[in-house]
Coordinates of C-alpha atoms and ligand atoms in Angstrom, one line a residue:
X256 CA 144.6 -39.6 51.8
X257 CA 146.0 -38.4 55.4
X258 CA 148.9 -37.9 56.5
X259 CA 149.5 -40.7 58.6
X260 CA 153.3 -39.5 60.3
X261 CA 151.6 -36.2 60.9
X262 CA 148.3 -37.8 63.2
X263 CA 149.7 -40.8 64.8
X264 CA 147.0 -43.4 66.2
X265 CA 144.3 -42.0 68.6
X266 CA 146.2 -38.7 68.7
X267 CA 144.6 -36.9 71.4
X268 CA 144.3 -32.9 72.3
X269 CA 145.0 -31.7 76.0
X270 CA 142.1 -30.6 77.5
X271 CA 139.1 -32.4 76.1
X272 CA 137.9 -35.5 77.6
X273 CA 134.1 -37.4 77.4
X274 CA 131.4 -35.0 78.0
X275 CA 133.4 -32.2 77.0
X276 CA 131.2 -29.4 75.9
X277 CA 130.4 -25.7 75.9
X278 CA 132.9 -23.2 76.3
X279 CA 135.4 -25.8 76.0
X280 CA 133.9 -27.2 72.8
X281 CA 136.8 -26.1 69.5
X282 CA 134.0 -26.5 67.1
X283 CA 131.3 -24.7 69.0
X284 CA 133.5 -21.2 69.8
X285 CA 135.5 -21.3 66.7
X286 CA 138.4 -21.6 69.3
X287 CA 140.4 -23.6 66.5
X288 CA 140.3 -20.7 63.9
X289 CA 141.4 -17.8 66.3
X290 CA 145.2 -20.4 66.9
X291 CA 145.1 -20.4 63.5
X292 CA 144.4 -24.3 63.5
X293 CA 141.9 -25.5 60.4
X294 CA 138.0 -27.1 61.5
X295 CA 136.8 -29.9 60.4
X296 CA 134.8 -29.9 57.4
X297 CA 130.8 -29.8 58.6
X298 CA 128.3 -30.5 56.4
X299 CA 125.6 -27.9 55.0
X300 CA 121.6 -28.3 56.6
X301 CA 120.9 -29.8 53.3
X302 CA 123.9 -32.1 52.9
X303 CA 123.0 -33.3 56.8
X304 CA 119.2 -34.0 55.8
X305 CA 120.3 -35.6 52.3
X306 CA 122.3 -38.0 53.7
X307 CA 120.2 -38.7 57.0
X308 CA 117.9 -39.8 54.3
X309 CA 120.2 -41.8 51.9
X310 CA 122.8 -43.3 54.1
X311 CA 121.5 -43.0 57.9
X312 CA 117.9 -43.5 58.1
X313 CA 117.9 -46.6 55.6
X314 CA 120.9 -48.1 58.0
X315 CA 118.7 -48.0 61.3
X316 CA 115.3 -48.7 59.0
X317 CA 116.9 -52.1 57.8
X318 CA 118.0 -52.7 61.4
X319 CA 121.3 -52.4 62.8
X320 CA 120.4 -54.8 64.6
X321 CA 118.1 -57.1 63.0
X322 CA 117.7 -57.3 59.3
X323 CA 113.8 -56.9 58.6
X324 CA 112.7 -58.2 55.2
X325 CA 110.4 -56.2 53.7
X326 CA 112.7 -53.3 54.5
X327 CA 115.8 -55.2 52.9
X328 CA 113.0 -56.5 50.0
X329 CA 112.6 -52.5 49.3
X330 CA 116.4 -51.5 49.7
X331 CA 117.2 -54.5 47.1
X332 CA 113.9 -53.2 44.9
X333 CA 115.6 -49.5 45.0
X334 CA 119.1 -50.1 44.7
X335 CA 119.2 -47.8 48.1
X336 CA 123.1 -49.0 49.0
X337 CA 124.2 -47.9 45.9
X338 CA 122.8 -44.3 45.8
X339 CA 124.2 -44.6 49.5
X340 CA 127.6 -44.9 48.5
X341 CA 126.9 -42.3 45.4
X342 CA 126.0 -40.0 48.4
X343 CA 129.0 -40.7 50.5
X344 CA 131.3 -40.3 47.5
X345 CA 129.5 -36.8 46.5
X346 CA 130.5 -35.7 50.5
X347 CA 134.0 -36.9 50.1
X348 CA 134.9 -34.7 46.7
X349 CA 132.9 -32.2 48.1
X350 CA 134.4 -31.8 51.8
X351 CA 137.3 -33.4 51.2
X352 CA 139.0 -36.6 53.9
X353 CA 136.9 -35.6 56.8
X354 CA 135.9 -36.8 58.8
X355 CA 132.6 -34.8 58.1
X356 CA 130.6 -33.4 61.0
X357 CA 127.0 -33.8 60.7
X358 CA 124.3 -30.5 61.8
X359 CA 122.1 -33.0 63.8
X360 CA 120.0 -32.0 66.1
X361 CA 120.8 -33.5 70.1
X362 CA 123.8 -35.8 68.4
X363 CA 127.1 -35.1 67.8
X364 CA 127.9 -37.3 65.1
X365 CA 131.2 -37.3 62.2
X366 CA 131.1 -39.8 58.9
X367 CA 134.7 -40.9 57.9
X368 CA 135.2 -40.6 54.4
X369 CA 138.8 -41.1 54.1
X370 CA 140.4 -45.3 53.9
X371 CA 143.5 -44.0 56.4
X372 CA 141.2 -43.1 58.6
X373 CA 139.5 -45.8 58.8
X374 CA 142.7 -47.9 59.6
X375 CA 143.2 -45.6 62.0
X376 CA 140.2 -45.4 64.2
X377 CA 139.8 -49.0 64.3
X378 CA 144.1 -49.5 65.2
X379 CA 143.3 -46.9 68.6
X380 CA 140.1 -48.9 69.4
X381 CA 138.9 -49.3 72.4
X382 CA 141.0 -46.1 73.5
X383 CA 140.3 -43.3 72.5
X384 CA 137.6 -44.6 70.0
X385 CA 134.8 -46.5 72.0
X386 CA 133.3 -50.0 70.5
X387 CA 130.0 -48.7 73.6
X388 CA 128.9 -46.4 71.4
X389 CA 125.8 -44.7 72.5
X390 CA 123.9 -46.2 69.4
X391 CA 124.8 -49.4 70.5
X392 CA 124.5 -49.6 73.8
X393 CA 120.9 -48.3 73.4
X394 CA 120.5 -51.4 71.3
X395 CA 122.4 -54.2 72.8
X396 CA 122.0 -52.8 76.2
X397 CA 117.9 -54.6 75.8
X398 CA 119.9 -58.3 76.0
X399 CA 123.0 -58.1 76.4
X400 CA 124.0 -55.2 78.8
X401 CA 127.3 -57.0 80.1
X402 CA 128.4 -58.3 76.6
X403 CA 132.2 -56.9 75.2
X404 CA 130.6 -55.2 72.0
X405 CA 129.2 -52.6 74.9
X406 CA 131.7 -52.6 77.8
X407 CA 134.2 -50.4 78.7
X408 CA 138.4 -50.6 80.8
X409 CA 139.0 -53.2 82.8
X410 CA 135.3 -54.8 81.9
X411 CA 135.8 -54.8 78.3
X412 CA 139.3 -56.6 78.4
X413 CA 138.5 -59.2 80.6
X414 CA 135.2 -59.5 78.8
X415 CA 137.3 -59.4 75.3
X416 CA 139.9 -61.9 76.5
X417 CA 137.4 -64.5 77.2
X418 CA 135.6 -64.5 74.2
X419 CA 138.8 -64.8 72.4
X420 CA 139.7 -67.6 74.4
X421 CA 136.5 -69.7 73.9
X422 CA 136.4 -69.0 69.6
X423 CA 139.6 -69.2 69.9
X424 CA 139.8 -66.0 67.7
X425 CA 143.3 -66.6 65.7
X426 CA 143.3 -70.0 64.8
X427 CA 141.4 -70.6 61.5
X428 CA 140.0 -73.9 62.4
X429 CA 138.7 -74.2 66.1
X430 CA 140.0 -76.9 68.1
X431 CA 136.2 -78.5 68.6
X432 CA 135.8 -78.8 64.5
X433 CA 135.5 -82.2 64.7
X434 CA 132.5 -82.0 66.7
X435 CA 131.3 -79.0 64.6
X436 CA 131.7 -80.3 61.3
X437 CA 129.5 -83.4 62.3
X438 CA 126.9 -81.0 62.9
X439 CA 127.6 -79.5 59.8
X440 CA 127.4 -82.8 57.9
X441 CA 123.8 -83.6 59.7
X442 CA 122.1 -80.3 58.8
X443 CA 123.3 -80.1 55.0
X444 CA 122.2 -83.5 54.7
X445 CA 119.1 -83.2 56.1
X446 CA 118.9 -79.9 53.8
X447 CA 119.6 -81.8 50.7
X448 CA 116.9 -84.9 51.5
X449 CA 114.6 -82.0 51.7
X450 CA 115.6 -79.8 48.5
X451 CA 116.0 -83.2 46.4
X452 CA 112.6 -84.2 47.3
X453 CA 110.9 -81.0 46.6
X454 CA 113.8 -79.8 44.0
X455 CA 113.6 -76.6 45.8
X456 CA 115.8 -74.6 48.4
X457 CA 114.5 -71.6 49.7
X458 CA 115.6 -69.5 52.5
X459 CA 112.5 -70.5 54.4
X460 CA 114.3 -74.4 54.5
X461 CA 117.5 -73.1 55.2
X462 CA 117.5 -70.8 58.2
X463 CA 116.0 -73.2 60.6
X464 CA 118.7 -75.5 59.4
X465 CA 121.0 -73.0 59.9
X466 CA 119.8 -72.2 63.6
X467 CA 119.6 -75.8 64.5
X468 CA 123.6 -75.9 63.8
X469 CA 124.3 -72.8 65.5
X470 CA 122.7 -73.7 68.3
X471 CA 124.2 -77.1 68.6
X472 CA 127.8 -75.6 67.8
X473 CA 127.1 -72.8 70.5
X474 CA 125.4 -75.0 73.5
X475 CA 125.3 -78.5 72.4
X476 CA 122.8 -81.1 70.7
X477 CA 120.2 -80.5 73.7
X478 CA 119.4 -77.2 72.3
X479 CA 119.6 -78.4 68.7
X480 CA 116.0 -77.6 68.6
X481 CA 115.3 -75.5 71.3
X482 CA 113.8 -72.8 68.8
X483 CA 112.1 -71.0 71.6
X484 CA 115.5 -69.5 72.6
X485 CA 115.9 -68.4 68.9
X486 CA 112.4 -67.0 68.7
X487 CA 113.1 -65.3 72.2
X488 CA 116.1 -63.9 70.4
X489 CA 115.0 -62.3 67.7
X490 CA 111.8 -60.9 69.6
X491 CA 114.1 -59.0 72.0
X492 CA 116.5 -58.2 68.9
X493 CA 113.3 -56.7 67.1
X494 CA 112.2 -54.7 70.1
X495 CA 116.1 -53.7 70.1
X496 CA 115.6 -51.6 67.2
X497 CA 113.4 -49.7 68.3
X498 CA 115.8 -48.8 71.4
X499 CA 115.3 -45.3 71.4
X500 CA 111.8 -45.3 71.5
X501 CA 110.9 -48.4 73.7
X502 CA 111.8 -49.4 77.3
X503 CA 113.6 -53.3 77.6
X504 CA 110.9 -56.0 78.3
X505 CA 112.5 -56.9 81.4
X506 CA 110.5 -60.1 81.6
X507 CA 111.4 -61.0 78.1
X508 CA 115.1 -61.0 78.6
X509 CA 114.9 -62.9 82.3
X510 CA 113.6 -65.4 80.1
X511 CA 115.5 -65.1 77.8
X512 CA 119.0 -65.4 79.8
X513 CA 117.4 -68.0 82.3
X514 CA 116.7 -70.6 79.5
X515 CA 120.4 -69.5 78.0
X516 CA 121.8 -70.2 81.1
X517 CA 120.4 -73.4 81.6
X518 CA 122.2 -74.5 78.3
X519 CA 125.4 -72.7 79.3
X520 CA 125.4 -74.5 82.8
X521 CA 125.2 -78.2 81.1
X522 CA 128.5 -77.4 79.3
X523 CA 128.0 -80.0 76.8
X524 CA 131.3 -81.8 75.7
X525 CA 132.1 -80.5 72.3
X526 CA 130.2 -76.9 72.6
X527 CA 131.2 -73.7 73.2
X528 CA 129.9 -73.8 76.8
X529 CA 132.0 -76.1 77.1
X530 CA 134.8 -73.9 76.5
X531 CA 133.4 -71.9 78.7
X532 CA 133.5 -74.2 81.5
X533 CA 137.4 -74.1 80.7
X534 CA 138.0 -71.0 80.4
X535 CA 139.1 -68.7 83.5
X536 CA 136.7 -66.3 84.5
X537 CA 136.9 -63.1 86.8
X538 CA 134.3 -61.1 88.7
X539 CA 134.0 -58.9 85.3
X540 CA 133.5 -61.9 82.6
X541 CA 129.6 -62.4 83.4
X542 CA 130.2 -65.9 80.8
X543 CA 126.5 -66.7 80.2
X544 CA 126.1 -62.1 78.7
X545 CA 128.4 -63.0 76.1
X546 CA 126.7 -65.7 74.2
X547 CA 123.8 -63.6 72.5
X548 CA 126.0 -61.8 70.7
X549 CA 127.7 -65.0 69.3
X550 CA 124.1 -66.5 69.3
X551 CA 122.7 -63.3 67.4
X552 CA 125.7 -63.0 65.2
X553 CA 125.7 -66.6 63.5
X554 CA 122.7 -65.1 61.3
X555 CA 124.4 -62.9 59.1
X556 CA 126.8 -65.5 58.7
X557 CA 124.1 -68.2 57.6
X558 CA 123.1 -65.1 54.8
X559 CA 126.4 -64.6 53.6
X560 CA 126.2 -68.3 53.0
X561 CA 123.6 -68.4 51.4
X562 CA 124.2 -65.2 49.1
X563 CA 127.5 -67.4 48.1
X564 CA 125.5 -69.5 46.1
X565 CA 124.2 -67.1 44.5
X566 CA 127.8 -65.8 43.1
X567 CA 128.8 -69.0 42.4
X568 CA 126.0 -69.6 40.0
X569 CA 126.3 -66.5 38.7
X570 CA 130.2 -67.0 38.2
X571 CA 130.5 -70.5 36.3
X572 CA 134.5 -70.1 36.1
X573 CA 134.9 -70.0 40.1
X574 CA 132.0 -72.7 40.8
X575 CA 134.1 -75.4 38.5
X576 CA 137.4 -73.7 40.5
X577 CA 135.7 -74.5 43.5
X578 CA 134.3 -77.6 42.6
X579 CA 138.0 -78.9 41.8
X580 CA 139.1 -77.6 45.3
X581 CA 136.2 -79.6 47.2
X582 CA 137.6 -82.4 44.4
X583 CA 140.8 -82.8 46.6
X584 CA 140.2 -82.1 50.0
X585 CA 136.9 -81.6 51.9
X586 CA 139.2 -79.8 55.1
X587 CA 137.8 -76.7 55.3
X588 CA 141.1 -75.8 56.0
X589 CA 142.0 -76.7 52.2
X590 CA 139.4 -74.6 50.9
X591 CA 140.8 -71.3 50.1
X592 CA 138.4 -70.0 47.4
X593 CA 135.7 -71.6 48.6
X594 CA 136.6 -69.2 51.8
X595 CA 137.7 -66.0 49.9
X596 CA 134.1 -66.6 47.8
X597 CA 132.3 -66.1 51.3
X598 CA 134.5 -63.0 52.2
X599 CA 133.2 -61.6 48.9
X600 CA 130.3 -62.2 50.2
X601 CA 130.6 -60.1 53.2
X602 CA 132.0 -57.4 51.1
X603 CA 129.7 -57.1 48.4
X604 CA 126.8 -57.3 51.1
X605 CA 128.4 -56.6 54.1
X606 CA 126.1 -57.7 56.7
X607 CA 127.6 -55.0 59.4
X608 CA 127.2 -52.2 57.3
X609 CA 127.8 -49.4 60.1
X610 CA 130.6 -49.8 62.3
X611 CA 130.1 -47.6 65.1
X612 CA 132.5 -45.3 67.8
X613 CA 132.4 -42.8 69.9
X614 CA 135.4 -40.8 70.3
X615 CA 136.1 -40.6 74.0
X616 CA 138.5 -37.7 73.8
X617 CA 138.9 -34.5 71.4
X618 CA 141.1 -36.4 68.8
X619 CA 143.7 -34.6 66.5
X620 CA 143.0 -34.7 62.6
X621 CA 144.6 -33.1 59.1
X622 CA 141.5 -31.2 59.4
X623 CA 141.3 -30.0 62.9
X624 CA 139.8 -31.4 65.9
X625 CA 137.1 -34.2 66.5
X626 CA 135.0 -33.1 69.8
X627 CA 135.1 -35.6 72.8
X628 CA 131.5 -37.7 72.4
X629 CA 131.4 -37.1 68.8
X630 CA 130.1 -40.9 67.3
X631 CA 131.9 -41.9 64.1
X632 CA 130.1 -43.6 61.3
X633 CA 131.9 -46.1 59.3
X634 CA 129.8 -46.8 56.4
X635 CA 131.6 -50.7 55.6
X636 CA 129.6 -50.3 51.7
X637 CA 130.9 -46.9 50.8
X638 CA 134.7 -48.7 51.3
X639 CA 133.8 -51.7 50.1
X640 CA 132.1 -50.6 47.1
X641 CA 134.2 -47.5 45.9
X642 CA 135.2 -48.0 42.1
X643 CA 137.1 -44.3 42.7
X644 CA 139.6 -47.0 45.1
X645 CA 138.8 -50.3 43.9
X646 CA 138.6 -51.0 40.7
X647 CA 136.7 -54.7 41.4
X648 CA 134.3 -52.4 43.3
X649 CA 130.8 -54.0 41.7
X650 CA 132.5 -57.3 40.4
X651 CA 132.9 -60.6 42.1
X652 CA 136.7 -60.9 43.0
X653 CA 137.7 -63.7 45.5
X654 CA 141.1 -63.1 44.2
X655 CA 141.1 -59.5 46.8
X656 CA 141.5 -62.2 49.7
X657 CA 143.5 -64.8 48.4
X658 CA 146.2 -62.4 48.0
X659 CA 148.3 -61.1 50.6
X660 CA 147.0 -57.6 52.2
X661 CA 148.8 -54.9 53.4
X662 CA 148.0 -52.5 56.3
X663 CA 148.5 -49.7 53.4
X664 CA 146.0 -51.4 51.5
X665 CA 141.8 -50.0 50.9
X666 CA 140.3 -51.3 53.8
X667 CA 137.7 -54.3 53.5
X668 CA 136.1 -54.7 57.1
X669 CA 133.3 -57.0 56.8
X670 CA 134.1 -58.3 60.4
X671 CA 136.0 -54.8 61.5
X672 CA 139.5 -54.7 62.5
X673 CA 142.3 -53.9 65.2
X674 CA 141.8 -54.8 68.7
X675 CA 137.9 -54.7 68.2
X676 CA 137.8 -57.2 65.2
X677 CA 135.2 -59.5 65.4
X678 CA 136.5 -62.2 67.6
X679 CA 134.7 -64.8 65.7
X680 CA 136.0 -64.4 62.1
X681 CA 137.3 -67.6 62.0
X682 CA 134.6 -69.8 63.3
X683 CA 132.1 -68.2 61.0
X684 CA 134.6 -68.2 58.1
X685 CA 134.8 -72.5 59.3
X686 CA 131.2 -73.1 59.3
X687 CA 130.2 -71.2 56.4
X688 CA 132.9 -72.7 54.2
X689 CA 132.2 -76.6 55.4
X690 CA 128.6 -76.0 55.1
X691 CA 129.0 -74.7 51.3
X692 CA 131.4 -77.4 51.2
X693 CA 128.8 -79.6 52.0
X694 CA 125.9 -78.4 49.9
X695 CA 128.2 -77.9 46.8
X696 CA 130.2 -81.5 47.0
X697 CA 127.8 -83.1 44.8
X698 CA 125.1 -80.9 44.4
X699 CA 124.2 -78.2 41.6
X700 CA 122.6 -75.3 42.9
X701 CA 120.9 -72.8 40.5
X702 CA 118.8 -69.3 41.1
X703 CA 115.2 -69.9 39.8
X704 CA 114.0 -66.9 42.3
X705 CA 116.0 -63.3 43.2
X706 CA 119.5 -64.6 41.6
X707 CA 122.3 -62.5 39.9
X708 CA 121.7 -61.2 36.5
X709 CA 125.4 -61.9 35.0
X710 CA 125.2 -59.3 32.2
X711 CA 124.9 -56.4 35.1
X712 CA 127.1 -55.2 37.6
X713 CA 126.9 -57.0 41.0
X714 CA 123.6 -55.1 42.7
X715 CA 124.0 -53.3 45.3
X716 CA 122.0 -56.0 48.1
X717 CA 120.6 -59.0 47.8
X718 CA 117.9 -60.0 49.7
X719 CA 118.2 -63.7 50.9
X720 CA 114.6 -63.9 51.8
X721 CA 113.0 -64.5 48.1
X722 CA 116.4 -66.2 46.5
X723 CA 115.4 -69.9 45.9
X724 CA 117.7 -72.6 44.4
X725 CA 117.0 -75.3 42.0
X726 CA 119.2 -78.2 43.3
X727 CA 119.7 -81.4 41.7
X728 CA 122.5 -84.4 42.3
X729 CA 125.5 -83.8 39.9
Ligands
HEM4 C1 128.9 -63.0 59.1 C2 129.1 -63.0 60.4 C3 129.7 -62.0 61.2 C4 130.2 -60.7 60.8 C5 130.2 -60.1 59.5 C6 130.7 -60.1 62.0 C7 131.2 -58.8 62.1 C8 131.5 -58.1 63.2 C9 131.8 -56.8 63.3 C10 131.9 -55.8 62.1 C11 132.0 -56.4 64.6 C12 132.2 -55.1 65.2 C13 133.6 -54.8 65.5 C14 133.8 -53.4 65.7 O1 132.9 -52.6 66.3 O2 134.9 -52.9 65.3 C15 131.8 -57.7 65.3 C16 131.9 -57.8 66.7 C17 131.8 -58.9 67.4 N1 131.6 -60.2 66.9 FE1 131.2 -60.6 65.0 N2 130.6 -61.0 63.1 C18 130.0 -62.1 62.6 C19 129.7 -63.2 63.4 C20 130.1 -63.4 64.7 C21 130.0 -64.6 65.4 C22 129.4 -65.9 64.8 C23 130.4 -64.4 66.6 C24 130.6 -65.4 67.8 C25 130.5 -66.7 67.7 C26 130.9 -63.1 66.7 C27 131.3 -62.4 67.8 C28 131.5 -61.1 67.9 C29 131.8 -60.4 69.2 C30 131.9 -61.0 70.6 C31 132.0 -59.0 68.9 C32 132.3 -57.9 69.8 C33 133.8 -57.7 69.8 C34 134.3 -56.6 70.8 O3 133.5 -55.7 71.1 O4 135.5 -56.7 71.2 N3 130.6 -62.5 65.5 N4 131.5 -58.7 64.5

């Protein structure tokens, strides 16, 4: 581990700013080793290709972006995650903390292998280390191009403050839960008409049940079923992927944002918008850019969801501790297991596996000195699932977030942390929970298709796209 009194936060070197390069450039000249400073550990040619192949291709093949199934299908199949974080761990005894400069060709890009570091990149985020991260802007920049995740100064506070503002990002239940949980109550009971007719729940039923609430929660009841923004969506998030390679369907997104905009304008009592309608806005906000990101980002949430009931019917003991929580009080506020079994969730399977920077100045390490422009790669399952740091590592253990955590602590950043933390922890953390809450209340859901084997350690990912439930009433 570093030492942190030696490096504070976003420690930067005189000198180096973005775009530094060339002459200026410590690890191009060597400049480091003639003052007799130490470089930063850089990979071999082999070690570079090996884990291009293990770690960073399968991350942009699954989709950073979107999740594609038949490449999550195969990842699942192949236990890829896992050999992912074998590689990472290999790196880290062999180099040391890092963080570990890669020998890519045209990229300048470090992996950080080491927990303080982690707390410390995302502690100085935005400044020095940059959420608009060339990988992402790429991506987003197709549909979103004014949204936070992607801007920069003044742009990116404004843009940050009102999206804290409107999910209300500290509070843990959001002052329009009434409303929400009514929608909550409609979909899962529509959901459970369906599974107790057929017997049956399969991804396929629940998704479009999920979208229907996320749309109402986001925009209101008139675009409950407006599924043409969703498909919309996800055809711009598709093309997304491929950012590098293809230019942005510019008719797609004025589409896109038009019919978005529409919804936003109505500013239906109980919605989002119509926090938005209350909230202040400046010449920088751009309200309307901000919602395909919460739009786009209720998805992995919905999986998470669904993956829970897949732990809890693997994991008998916390289903009936559950069950006796949902016993007293439905208040999602009152369901702390049921909550910390969703977090586990996100960390067994964390649905942002790379968490993306770019350092905007040369940056001061135990090591030696991180370039200007260098992207960092945060790799969310090599920390989540490193047995070497966490002994719970490949086991369900709700218990890691019902207990009080320290800054000093392994990090766990399913939804990031610092001043870049996903702004919408809490609403997710809300409607996941109530909608479990809802499903599970009197309802017994067991894996017939692509559950948990309980005599094995936890794998690695688990696809929701073939796991099907067999519900019945309790
Ligand atoms: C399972 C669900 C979700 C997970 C795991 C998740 C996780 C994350 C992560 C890891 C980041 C990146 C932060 C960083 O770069 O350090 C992020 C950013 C963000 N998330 Fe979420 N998120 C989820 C759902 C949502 C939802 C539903 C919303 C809105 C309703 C939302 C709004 C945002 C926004 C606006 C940002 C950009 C923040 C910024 O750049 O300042 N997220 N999220």
């Amino acid at each position: 581990m570093s030492d942190e009194a030696s490096v504070p936060d976003g420690a930067v070197v005189e000198g180096g700013g973005p775009g530094t390069t060339g002459s200026d450039d410590p690890v191009a000249t060597g400049q480091q080793a003639r003052t007799g400073r130490r470089r930063l550990p850089r990979a071999s040619v082999l070690d570079t290709i090996r884990v291009s192949i293990r770690v960073l291709l399968p991350l942009l093949g699954r989709g950073v972006i979107v999740r594609r199934p038949p490449v999550v299908d195969i990842a699942e199949r192949l236990d890829l995650d896992r050999r992912a974080v074998r590689e990472m761990q290999r790196l880290n005894d062999r180099y040391g903390e890092g963080p570990l400069l890669l020998r890519l060709p045209g990229r300048r890009l470090a992996l950080v292998l080491d927990g303080e570091h982690v707390q410390r990149i995302l502690r100085a985020s935005p400044d020095p280390f940059s959420a608009a991260n060339l990988e992402k802007v790429h991506a987003l920049g197709a549909f979103q191009p004014q949204g936070v995740l992607i801007s920069e100064g003044e742009e990116r506070e404004d843009r940050r403050r009102f999206n804290e503002a409107v999910l209300e990002t500290p509070r843990p239940i959001h002052s329009h839960a009434e409303t929400f949980l009514v929608a909550v109550r409609e979909q899962a009971d529509e959901l459970l008409r369906g599974a107790e007719a057929t017997g049956r729940l399969t991804w396929e039923d629940f998704v479009p049940a999920w979208y229907r609430l996320v749309r109402t929660v986001t925009l209101g009841e008139a675009a409950r079923d407006d599924h043409e923004l969703t498909d919309l969506l996800g055809k711009l998030r598709a093309k997304a992927n491929w950012s590098y390679l293809r230019p942005t369907d510019q008719r797609l997104r004025a589409r896109f944002l038009g019919q978005l905009q529409s919804h936003v304008d109505r500013a239906e009592p109980g919605s989002l918008a119509a926090m938005m309608a209350a909230t202040p806005t400046t010449e920088h906000t751009v309200p309307h850019q901000q919602v395909p990101q919460w739009l786009f980002a209720f998805e992995p949430a919905g999986m998470a969801a669904y993956r829970t009931l897949a732990l809890l019917d693997a994991h008998p003991d916390t289903a009936a501790a559950v069950r006796e929580e949902l016993a007293s009080s439905s208040d999602p506020a009152e369901l702390p297991l049921l909550r910390a079994s969703v977090l586990e969730s996100l960390r067994l399977w964390p649905t942002t596996p790379g968490i993306l920077r770019d350092g905007k100045e040369n940056t001061a390490w135990e090591r030696g000195v991180l370039p200007a422009g260098t992207g960092l790669v945060i790799f969310a399952p090599y920390f989540h699932r490193d047995d070497r740091h966490l002994p719970e590592a490949d086991r369900f253990a709700p218990e890691l977030w019902t207990r009080e955590r320290s800054a000093a602590d392994w990090p766990l950043v399913p939804f990031s942390d610092g001043p870049v933390v996903c702004p919408g922890r809490n609403l997710v953390l809300l409607l996941t929970t109530s909608m479990l809450a809802a499903l599970l209340e009197e309802h017994e859901h067991h894996a017939v298709e692509g559950g948990l084997d309980r005599s094995r350690p936890l794998p690695s990912l688990l696809s929701p796209f073939n796991l099907t439930f067999r519900v019945e009433r309790r």
